């Protein structure tokens, strides 16, 4: 998206926010700190301005524990408390309608719909779209929106925005010019960046360690995948996870993707309700030896019914472990 289109999107977004009587912000299913941080930052600002606001996500029923200390969680409501007809509906960090899960039907009951997102695969499903695949996080786009809107950034708002920035950049591994400047502006409000990172990224219950042991035992390397780029993958089976939190399950890909011999990493996470269904996380390398880097996993995931970013994407697969690995190898080509 060109800068000009995005600026037009921001102006339209501000006009819609100013005009709204009430705002409903929807985060994606299996929420992460970028979607929740974006939703709560919007809620804090709207509430302060006297606009009725609620934030929700379709599933799971509870907010992941690591995000419960984010400011503004009082604005979260259960999915079934989101009315069928709303005034302004904003989807944050959602590339497609499907990412809204069971709340997708609220789009048709909204007077105005707005999409704020940074996924390359975004389908621009809002009547107003603020979408920039170059942004490192959706909270970065929320910050740009707040600048155009003239919002002053309180520590609570900064905390929410920083949460999305630090997690979506992998603790500032995947950065671009301007990333650290944005971090500096947020930190200058007095927030405790180290504590926010520790809570969101570096705290797991002890049960994570034996779970990792079982899961990593399933890891396999396919050096010949995609003409020698290499694939490494592992399975997170329900029997191996016990009752660990989503945070522990989502952390597995960050261990698997460090494999030097593979340019693509995949983690197959078994559904809790349908045994032959897997949620698949894909990662590729932005840098490194040429033979192991540069695979566009958003393209691969989109071909398999999912979506995402160039170096981080995902999809859902049905079948036996052999089936789903075979389908991925075929898609990788
Ligand atoms: Mn994001």
mmCIF file of C-alpha atoms and ligand atoms in Angstrom:
data_model
loop_
_atom_site.group_PDB
_atom_site.id
_atom_site.type_symbol
_atom_site.label_atom_id
_atom_site.label_comp_id
_atom_site.label_asym_id
_atom_site.label_seq_id
_atom_site.Cartn_x
_atom_site.Cartn_y
_atom_site.Cartn_z
ATOM 1 C CA UNK A 1 0.000 0.000 0.000
ATOM 2 C CA UNK A 2 1.358 3.405 -0.882
ATOM 3 C CA UNK A 3 2.005 6.049 1.751
ATOM 4 C CA UNK A 4 -0.655 8.251 0.174
ATOM 5 C CA UNK A 5 -3.363 5.593 0.418
ATOM 6 C CA UNK A 6 -2.410 4.932 3.999
ATOM 7 C CA UNK A 7 -2.566 8.632 4.904
ATOM 8 C CA UNK A 8 -6.027 8.820 3.368
ATOM 9 C CA UNK A 9 -6.961 5.768 5.425
ATOM 10 C CA UNK A 10 -5.719 7.443 8.605
ATOM 11 C CA UNK A 11 -7.726 10.620 7.930
ATOM 12 C CA UNK A 12 -10.874 8.585 7.242
ATOM 13 C CA UNK A 13 -10.223 6.532 10.374
ATOM 14 C CA UNK A 14 -9.941 9.621 12.565
ATOM 15 C CA UNK A 15 -13.147 11.057 11.086
ATOM 16 C CA UNK A 16 -14.986 7.799 11.793
ATOM 17 C CA UNK A 17 -13.633 7.608 15.357
ATOM 18 C CA UNK A 18 -14.683 11.216 15.995
ATOM 19 C CA UNK A 19 -18.173 10.553 14.628
ATOM 20 C CA UNK A 20 -18.809 7.231 16.379
ATOM 21 C CA UNK A 21 -21.371 7.047 19.169
ATOM 22 C CA UNK A 22 -20.035 3.700 20.271
ATOM 23 C CA UNK A 23 -17.087 1.592 19.170
ATOM 24 C CA UNK A 24 -16.582 -2.178 19.236
ATOM 25 C CA UNK A 25 -13.004 -3.363 18.756
ATOM 26 C CA UNK A 26 -12.525 -6.993 17.720
ATOM 27 C CA UNK A 27 -9.219 -8.804 18.191
ATOM 28 C CA UNK A 28 -8.279 -12.013 16.398
ATOM 29 C CA UNK A 29 -8.914 -15.534 17.715
ATOM 30 C CA UNK A 30 -6.123 -16.992 19.881
ATOM 31 C CA UNK A 31 -5.163 -13.386 20.625
ATOM 32 C CA UNK A 32 -1.577 -12.207 20.967
ATOM 33 C CA UNK A 33 -0.231 -9.075 22.629
ATOM 34 C CA UNK A 34 -0.334 -7.082 19.356
ATOM 35 C CA UNK A 35 -4.049 -7.545 18.774
ATOM 36 C CA UNK A 36 -4.959 -7.106 22.469
ATOM 37 C CA UNK A 37 -2.546 -4.179 22.932
ATOM 38 C CA UNK A 38 -4.077 -2.481 19.877
ATOM 39 C CA UNK A 39 -7.626 -3.066 21.118
ATOM 40 C CA UNK A 40 -6.961 -1.870 24.654
ATOM 41 C CA UNK A 41 -5.012 1.213 23.525
ATOM 42 C CA UNK A 42 -7.984 2.229 21.366
ATOM 43 C CA UNK A 43 -10.349 1.521 24.276
ATOM 44 C CA UNK A 44 -8.311 3.657 26.714
ATOM 45 C CA UNK A 45 -8.375 6.624 24.329
ATOM 46 C CA UNK A 46 -12.041 6.298 23.400
ATOM 47 C CA UNK A 47 -13.118 5.853 27.025
ATOM 48 C CA UNK A 48 -11.156 8.947 28.021
ATOM 49 C CA UNK A 49 -13.030 10.884 25.324
ATOM 50 C CA UNK A 50 -16.375 9.685 26.671
ATOM 51 C CA UNK A 51 -17.133 7.296 23.800
ATOM 52 C CA UNK A 52 -18.730 3.971 24.752
ATOM 53 C CA UNK A 53 -16.249 1.241 23.851
ATOM 54 C CA UNK A 54 -15.905 -2.519 24.247
ATOM 55 C CA UNK A 55 -13.158 -4.915 23.154
ATOM 56 C CA UNK A 56 -13.654 -8.620 22.484
ATOM 57 C CA UNK A 57 -12.335 -11.750 20.757
ATOM 58 C CA UNK A 58 -14.143 -14.956 19.815
ATOM 59 C CA UNK A 59 -11.897 -17.583 21.404
ATOM 60 C CA UNK A 60 -10.646 -18.893 23.748
ATOM 61 C CA UNK A 61 -13.085 -17.847 26.468
ATOM 62 C CA UNK A 62 -10.371 -16.328 28.675
ATOM 63 C CA UNK A 63 -7.607 -13.814 27.983
ATOM 64 C CA UNK A 64 -4.168 -15.510 28.092
ATOM 65 C CA UNK A 65 -2.662 -15.000 31.572
ATOM 66 C CA UNK A 66 0.427 -13.152 30.290
ATOM 67 C CA UNK A 67 -1.802 -10.324 28.966
ATOM 68 C CA UNK A 68 -3.989 -9.842 32.032
ATOM 69 C CA UNK A 69 -1.778 -7.101 33.466
ATOM 70 C CA UNK A 70 -2.212 -4.892 30.381
ATOM 71 C CA UNK A 71 -3.911 -1.570 31.211
ATOM 72 C CA UNK A 72 -7.514 -1.347 30.057
ATOM 73 C CA UNK A 73 -8.474 -5.017 30.414
ATOM 74 C CA UNK A 74 -11.679 -3.795 32.134
ATOM 75 C CA UNK A 75 -12.891 -2.843 28.634
ATOM 76 C CA UNK A 76 -12.807 -6.517 27.513
ATOM 77 C CA UNK A 77 -16.199 -8.219 27.260
ATOM 78 C CA UNK A 78 -17.046 -11.881 26.533
ATOM 79 C CA UNK A 79 -17.812 -12.585 22.864
ATOM 80 C CA UNK A 80 -21.501 -13.255 23.512
ATOM 81 C CA UNK A 81 -21.834 -9.766 25.028
ATOM 82 C CA UNK A 82 -21.045 -8.134 21.670
ATOM 83 C CA UNK A 83 -24.414 -7.012 20.258
ATOM 84 C CA UNK A 84 -25.465 -8.069 16.773
ATOM 85 C CA UNK A 85 -25.729 -4.458 15.654
ATOM 86 C CA UNK A 86 -22.999 -1.998 16.471
ATOM 87 C CA UNK A 87 -22.055 1.498 15.332
ATOM 88 C CA UNK A 88 -18.330 1.526 14.481
ATOM 89 C CA UNK A 89 -16.638 -1.880 14.392
ATOM 90 C CA UNK A 90 -12.832 -2.014 14.255
ATOM 91 C CA UNK A 91 -10.890 -5.219 13.542
ATOM 92 C CA UNK A 92 -7.284 -5.016 14.756
ATOM 93 C CA UNK A 93 -4.385 -7.232 13.579
ATOM 94 C CA UNK A 94 -6.788 -9.399 11.514
ATOM 95 C CA UNK A 95 -5.736 -10.190 7.928
ATOM 96 C CA UNK A 96 -9.053 -11.799 6.983
ATOM 97 C CA UNK A 97 -12.664 -11.986 8.184
ATOM 98 C CA UNK A 98 -11.927 -15.556 9.303
ATOM 99 C CA UNK A 99 -9.548 -14.302 11.982
ATOM 100 C CA UNK A 100 -12.585 -12.900 13.834
ATOM 101 C CA UNK A 101 -13.899 -16.442 14.362
ATOM 102 C CA UNK A 102 -17.490 -16.559 15.590
ATOM 103 C CA UNK A 103 -17.581 -12.742 15.823
ATOM 104 C CA UNK A 104 -17.201 -12.362 12.033
ATOM 105 C CA UNK A 105 -20.987 -12.097 11.724
ATOM 106 C CA UNK A 106 -20.894 -8.763 13.592
ATOM 107 C CA UNK A 107 -19.400 -7.125 10.469
ATOM 108 C CA UNK A 108 -22.745 -7.196 8.678
ATOM 109 C CA UNK A 109 -24.473 -5.536 11.641
ATOM 110 C CA UNK A 110 -22.049 -2.609 11.831
ATOM 111 C CA UNK A 111 -22.837 0.845 10.469
ATOM 112 C CA UNK A 112 -19.145 1.378 9.685
ATOM 113 C CA UNK A 113 -16.291 -1.146 9.586
ATOM 114 C CA UNK A 114 -12.612 -0.343 9.964
ATOM 115 C CA UNK A 115 -9.598 -2.627 9.522
ATOM 116 C CA UNK A 116 -6.261 -1.722 11.134
ATOM 117 C CA UNK A 117 -3.578 -4.279 10.287
ATOM 118 C CA UNK A 118 -0.031 -4.941 9.081
ATOM 119 C CA UNK A 119 -0.374 -8.369 7.438
ATOM 120 C CA UNK A 120 0.789 -8.636 3.834
ATOM 121 C CA UNK A 121 -2.146 -10.972 3.138
ATOM 122 C CA UNK A 122 -4.805 -8.499 4.381
ATOM 123 C CA UNK A 123 -7.927 -8.653 2.226
ATOM 124 C CA UNK A 124 -9.015 -5.036 2.997
ATOM 125 C CA UNK A 125 -12.423 -6.175 4.296
ATOM 126 C CA UNK A 126 -13.321 -2.906 6.025
ATOM 127 C CA UNK A 127 -15.124 0.086 4.596
ATOM 128 C CA UNK A 128 -12.110 1.985 6.003
ATOM 129 C CA UNK A 129 -8.742 0.229 5.808
ATOM 130 C CA UNK A 130 -5.560 1.333 7.566
ATOM 131 C CA UNK A 131 -3.246 -1.405 6.339
ATOM 132 C CA UNK A 132 0.525 -1.181 5.987
ATOM 133 C CA UNK A 133 2.487 -4.438 5.566
ATOM 134 C CA UNK A 134 5.633 -2.407 6.243
ATOM 135 C CA UNK A 135 4.584 -1.689 9.834
ATOM 136 C CA UNK A 136 6.328 -3.875 12.401
ATOM 137 C CA UNK A 137 3.177 -4.251 14.514
ATOM 138 C CA UNK A 138 -0.460 -3.212 14.457
ATOM 139 C CA UNK A 139 0.280 -1.134 17.565
ATOM 140 C CA UNK A 140 2.739 0.876 15.403
ATOM 141 C CA UNK A 141 -0.178 1.738 13.103
ATOM 142 C CA UNK A 142 -2.328 2.608 16.135
ATOM 143 C CA UNK A 143 0.449 5.022 17.194
ATOM 144 C CA UNK A 144 0.378 6.663 13.725
ATOM 145 C CA UNK A 145 -3.402 6.936 14.036
ATOM 146 C CA UNK A 146 -3.068 8.556 17.472
ATOM 147 C CA UNK A 147 -0.571 11.075 16.044
ATOM 148 C CA UNK A 148 -2.990 12.131 13.304
ATOM 149 C CA UNK A 149 -5.800 12.175 15.878
ATOM 150 C CA UNK A 150 -3.787 14.354 18.298
ATOM 151 C CA UNK A 151 -3.874 11.880 21.192
ATOM 152 C CA UNK A 152 -1.360 12.447 23.985
ATOM 153 C CA UNK A 153 0.287 9.150 24.936
ATOM 154 C CA UNK A 154 -0.197 8.268 28.620
ATOM 155 C CA UNK A 155 1.926 5.538 30.257
ATOM 156 C CA UNK A 156 -1.066 3.162 30.124
ATOM 157 C CA UNK A 157 -1.528 3.711 26.385
ATOM 158 C CA UNK A 158 2.241 3.382 25.870
ATOM 159 C CA UNK A 159 2.233 0.087 27.818
ATOM 160 C CA UNK A 160 -0.390 -1.390 25.448
ATOM 161 C CA UNK A 161 1.426 -0.162 22.332
ATOM 162 C CA UNK A 162 4.816 -1.375 23.579
ATOM 163 C CA UNK A 163 3.336 -4.821 24.275
ATOM 164 C CA UNK A 164 2.493 -5.260 20.579
ATOM 165 C CA UNK A 165 5.789 -3.753 19.426
ATOM 166 C CA UNK A 166 8.062 -5.905 21.586
ATOM 167 C CA UNK A 167 6.232 -9.164 20.816
ATOM 168 C CA UNK A 168 5.719 -8.693 17.054
ATOM 169 C CA UNK A 169 9.375 -7.684 16.571
ATOM 170 C CA UNK A 170 10.519 -10.758 18.530
ATOM 171 C CA UNK A 171 12.069 -8.577 21.249
ATOM 172 C CA UNK A 172 13.415 -6.143 18.635
ATOM 173 C CA UNK A 173 14.991 -8.790 16.400
ATOM 174 C CA UNK A 174 12.876 -7.927 13.337
ATOM 175 C CA UNK A 175 13.214 -4.180 13.128
ATOM 176 C CA UNK A 176 13.288 -1.428 10.539
ATOM 177 C CA UNK A 177 14.254 2.233 10.574
ATOM 178 C CA UNK A 178 11.923 3.895 13.075
ATOM 179 C CA UNK A 179 11.291 0.850 15.280
ATOM 180 C CA UNK A 180 13.669 1.925 18.026
ATOM 181 C CA UNK A 181 12.512 5.523 17.758
ATOM 182 C CA UNK A 182 8.953 4.401 18.429
ATOM 183 C CA UNK A 183 10.154 2.250 21.340
ATOM 184 C CA UNK A 184 12.011 5.276 22.748
ATOM 185 C CA UNK A 185 8.916 7.469 22.579
ATOM 186 C CA UNK A 186 6.871 4.841 24.412
ATOM 187 C CA UNK A 187 9.584 4.184 27.030
ATOM 188 C CA UNK A 188 9.937 7.941 27.629
ATOM 189 C CA UNK A 189 6.443 7.938 29.173
ATOM 190 C CA UNK A 190 7.968 6.027 32.093
ATOM 191 C CA UNK A 191 6.771 2.489 31.372
ATOM 192 C CA UNK A 192 8.920 -0.438 32.528
ATOM 193 C CA UNK A 193 9.967 -2.063 29.241
ATOM 194 C CA UNK A 194 11.929 -4.850 30.921
ATOM 195 C CA UNK A 195 8.976 -5.857 33.076
ATOM 196 C CA UNK A 196 6.548 -5.770 30.111
ATOM 197 C CA UNK A 197 8.880 -8.039 28.089
ATOM 198 C CA UNK A 198 9.452 -10.410 30.997
ATOM 199 C CA UNK A 199 5.721 -10.781 31.631
ATOM 200 C CA UNK A 200 4.799 -11.293 27.978
ATOM 201 C CA UNK A 201 7.746 -13.304 26.670
ATOM 202 C CA UNK A 202 10.021 -14.658 29.360
ATOM 203 C CA UNK A 203 7.792 -16.247 31.972
ATOM 204 C CA UNK A 204 6.594 -19.839 31.759
ATOM 205 C CA UNK A 205 5.369 -22.279 34.415
ATOM 206 C CA UNK A 206 7.714 -25.182 35.177
ATOM 207 C CA UNK A 207 5.451 -27.542 33.172
ATOM 208 C CA UNK A 208 6.753 -25.821 30.032
ATOM 209 C CA UNK A 209 10.113 -27.605 30.372
ATOM 210 C CA UNK A 210 8.874 -31.237 30.299
ATOM 211 C CA UNK A 211 6.366 -30.229 27.583
ATOM 212 C CA UNK A 212 9.209 -28.838 25.449
ATOM 213 C CA UNK A 213 11.150 -32.045 25.980
ATOM 214 C CA UNK A 214 8.275 -34.170 24.631
ATOM 215 C CA UNK A 215 7.498 -31.817 21.753
ATOM 216 C CA UNK A 216 11.104 -31.348 20.633
ATOM 217 C CA UNK A 217 11.488 -35.129 20.555
ATOM 218 C CA UNK A 218 9.133 -35.060 17.528
ATOM 219 C CA UNK A 219 11.357 -32.604 15.599
ATOM 220 C CA UNK A 220 12.522 -33.720 12.166
ATOM 221 C CA UNK A 221 14.771 -32.093 9.574
ATOM 222 C CA UNK A 222 14.082 -32.397 5.839
ATOM 223 C CA UNK A 223 17.230 -30.914 4.259
ATOM 224 C CA UNK A 224 16.051 -31.472 0.668
ATOM 225 C CA UNK A 225 12.774 -29.515 1.088
ATOM 226 C CA UNK A 226 12.245 -26.678 -1.411
ATOM 227 C CA UNK A 227 15.307 -27.559 -3.448
ATOM 228 C CA UNK A 228 17.667 -27.603 -0.479
ATOM 229 C CA UNK A 229 16.319 -24.669 1.549
ATOM 230 C CA UNK A 230 15.382 -27.232 4.208
ATOM 231 C CA UNK A 231 12.357 -27.697 6.474
ATOM 232 C CA UNK A 232 12.399 -28.371 10.198
ATOM 233 C CA UNK A 233 9.148 -29.272 11.923
ATOM 234 C CA UNK A 234 7.716 -30.517 15.213
ATOM 235 C CA UNK A 235 4.337 -31.672 16.489
ATOM 236 C CA UNK A 236 2.553 -30.330 19.550
ATOM 237 C CA UNK A 237 0.184 -33.192 20.325
ATOM 238 C CA UNK A 238 -2.563 -32.746 22.907
ATOM 239 C CA UNK A 239 -1.222 -35.642 24.973
ATOM 240 C CA UNK A 240 2.137 -33.887 25.254
ATOM 241 C CA UNK A 241 0.847 -30.503 26.331
ATOM 242 C CA UNK A 242 -1.234 -31.315 29.405
ATOM 243 C CA UNK A 243 -2.837 -28.135 30.637
ATOM 244 C CA UNK A 244 -0.109 -25.624 29.735
ATOM 245 C CA UNK A 245 -1.247 -22.197 28.571
ATOM 246 C CA UNK A 246 -1.423 -21.035 24.938
ATOM 247 C CA UNK A 247 1.716 -18.986 25.696
ATOM 248 C CA UNK A 248 3.746 -22.182 26.182
ATOM 249 C CA UNK A 249 2.405 -23.751 22.981
ATOM 250 C CA UNK A 250 3.097 -20.601 20.945
ATOM 251 C CA UNK A 251 6.675 -20.496 22.249
ATOM 252 C CA UNK A 252 7.641 -23.800 20.566
ATOM 253 C CA UNK A 253 8.132 -22.268 17.118
ATOM 254 C CA UNK A 254 10.699 -19.857 18.554
ATOM 255 C CA UNK A 255 12.876 -22.800 19.564
ATOM 256 C CA UNK A 256 12.332 -24.826 16.371
ATOM 257 C CA UNK A 257 13.009 -21.907 14.011
ATOM 258 C CA UNK A 258 16.582 -21.488 15.307
ATOM 259 C CA UNK A 259 17.695 -24.618 13.344
ATOM 260 C CA UNK A 260 20.619 -23.584 11.144
ATOM 261 C CA UNK A 261 20.098 -26.256 8.476
ATOM 262 C CA UNK A 262 16.505 -25.219 7.651
ATOM 263 C CA UNK A 263 15.226 -22.114 5.887
ATOM 264 C CA UNK A 264 11.626 -22.898 6.856
ATOM 265 C CA UNK A 265 10.315 -23.987 10.264
ATOM 266 C CA UNK A 266 6.860 -25.393 11.003
ATOM 267 C CA UNK A 267 5.042 -26.369 14.190
ATOM 268 C CA UNK A 268 1.854 -28.438 13.921
ATOM 269 C CA UNK A 269 -0.409 -27.787 16.926
ATOM 270 C CA UNK A 270 -3.161 -30.347 17.455
ATOM 271 C CA UNK A 271 -6.695 -29.045 17.950
ATOM 272 C CA UNK A 272 -8.183 -29.563 21.424
ATOM 273 C CA UNK A 273 -11.507 -30.609 19.913
ATOM 274 C CA UNK A 274 -10.798 -32.229 16.499
ATOM 275 C CA UNK A 275 -7.911 -34.764 16.707
ATOM 276 C CA UNK A 276 -7.016 -34.664 13.007
ATOM 277 C CA UNK A 277 -6.941 -30.862 12.858
ATOM 278 C CA UNK A 278 -3.727 -28.881 13.232
ATOM 279 C CA UNK A 279 -3.000 -25.181 13.529
ATOM 280 C CA UNK A 280 0.301 -24.660 11.750
ATOM 281 C CA UNK A 281 2.864 -21.935 12.456
ATOM 282 C CA UNK A 282 5.405 -21.202 9.696
ATOM 283 C CA UNK A 283 8.597 -19.173 9.943
ATOM 284 C CA UNK A 284 11.361 -18.370 7.470
ATOM 285 C CA UNK A 285 14.603 -16.472 7.698
ATOM 286 C CA UNK A 286 14.880 -12.854 6.619
ATOM 287 C CA UNK A 287 18.682 -13.038 6.762
ATOM 288 C CA UNK A 288 21.434 -15.598 6.799
ATOM 289 C CA UNK A 289 23.064 -17.850 4.192
ATOM 290 C CA UNK A 290 21.307 -17.308 0.876
ATOM 291 C CA UNK A 291 20.429 -20.993 0.459
ATOM 292 C CA UNK A 292 18.472 -20.924 3.751
ATOM 293 C CA UNK A 293 16.753 -17.525 3.622
ATOM 294 C CA UNK A 294 14.104 -15.468 1.897
ATOM 295 C CA UNK A 295 11.216 -17.945 1.549
ATOM 296 C CA UNK A 296 7.864 -16.098 1.501
ATOM 297 C CA UNK A 297 5.842 -18.185 3.968
ATOM 298 C CA UNK A 298 2.820 -15.851 3.647
ATOM 299 C CA UNK A 299 2.528 -17.101 0.056
ATOM 300 C CA UNK A 300 2.871 -20.732 1.183
ATOM 301 C CA UNK A 301 0.308 -20.260 3.989
ATOM 302 C CA UNK A 302 -2.128 -18.417 1.719
ATOM 303 C CA UNK A 303 -1.939 -21.336 -0.734
ATOM 304 C CA UNK A 304 -2.941 -23.624 2.138
ATOM 305 C CA UNK A 305 -5.901 -21.451 3.194
ATOM 306 C CA UNK A 306 -4.142 -19.268 5.760
ATOM 307 C CA UNK A 307 -2.094 -16.088 5.634
ATOM 308 C CA UNK A 308 0.387 -13.927 7.450
ATOM 309 C CA UNK A 309 3.644 -12.091 6.939
ATOM 310 C CA UNK A 310 6.534 -12.866 4.613
ATOM 311 C CA UNK A 311 8.597 -14.407 7.419
ATOM 312 C CA UNK A 312 5.816 -15.505 9.836
ATOM 313 C CA UNK A 313 2.539 -17.051 8.740
ATOM 314 C CA UNK A 314 0.050 -19.775 9.572
ATOM 315 C CA UNK A 315 -2.832 -21.936 8.410
ATOM 316 C CA UNK A 316 -5.092 -24.798 9.511
ATOM 317 C CA UNK A 317 -4.612 -28.349 8.175
ATOM 318 C CA UNK A 318 -6.678 -31.547 8.426
ATOM 319 C CA UNK A 319 -5.276 -35.076 8.335
ATOM 320 C CA UNK A 320 -2.795 -37.457 9.903
ATOM 321 C CA UNK A 321 0.689 -36.175 10.786
ATOM 322 C CA UNK A 322 2.027 -37.762 7.571
ATOM 323 C CA UNK A 323 -0.746 -36.099 5.530
ATOM 324 C CA UNK A 324 -0.138 -32.611 6.873
ATOM 325 C CA UNK A 325 3.658 -32.809 6.533
ATOM 326 C CA UNK A 326 3.243 -34.155 2.979
ATOM 327 C CA UNK A 327 0.884 -31.309 2.056
ATOM 328 C CA UNK A 328 3.334 -28.735 3.410
ATOM 329 C CA UNK A 329 6.277 -30.267 1.523
ATOM 330 C CA UNK A 330 4.209 -30.185 -1.682
ATOM 331 C CA UNK A 331 3.237 -26.542 -1.085
ATOM 332 C CA UNK A 332 6.867 -25.623 -0.457
ATOM 333 C CA UNK A 333 7.697 -27.112 -3.872
HETATM 334 MN MN1 LIG B 1 0.583 -8.247 14.644
#
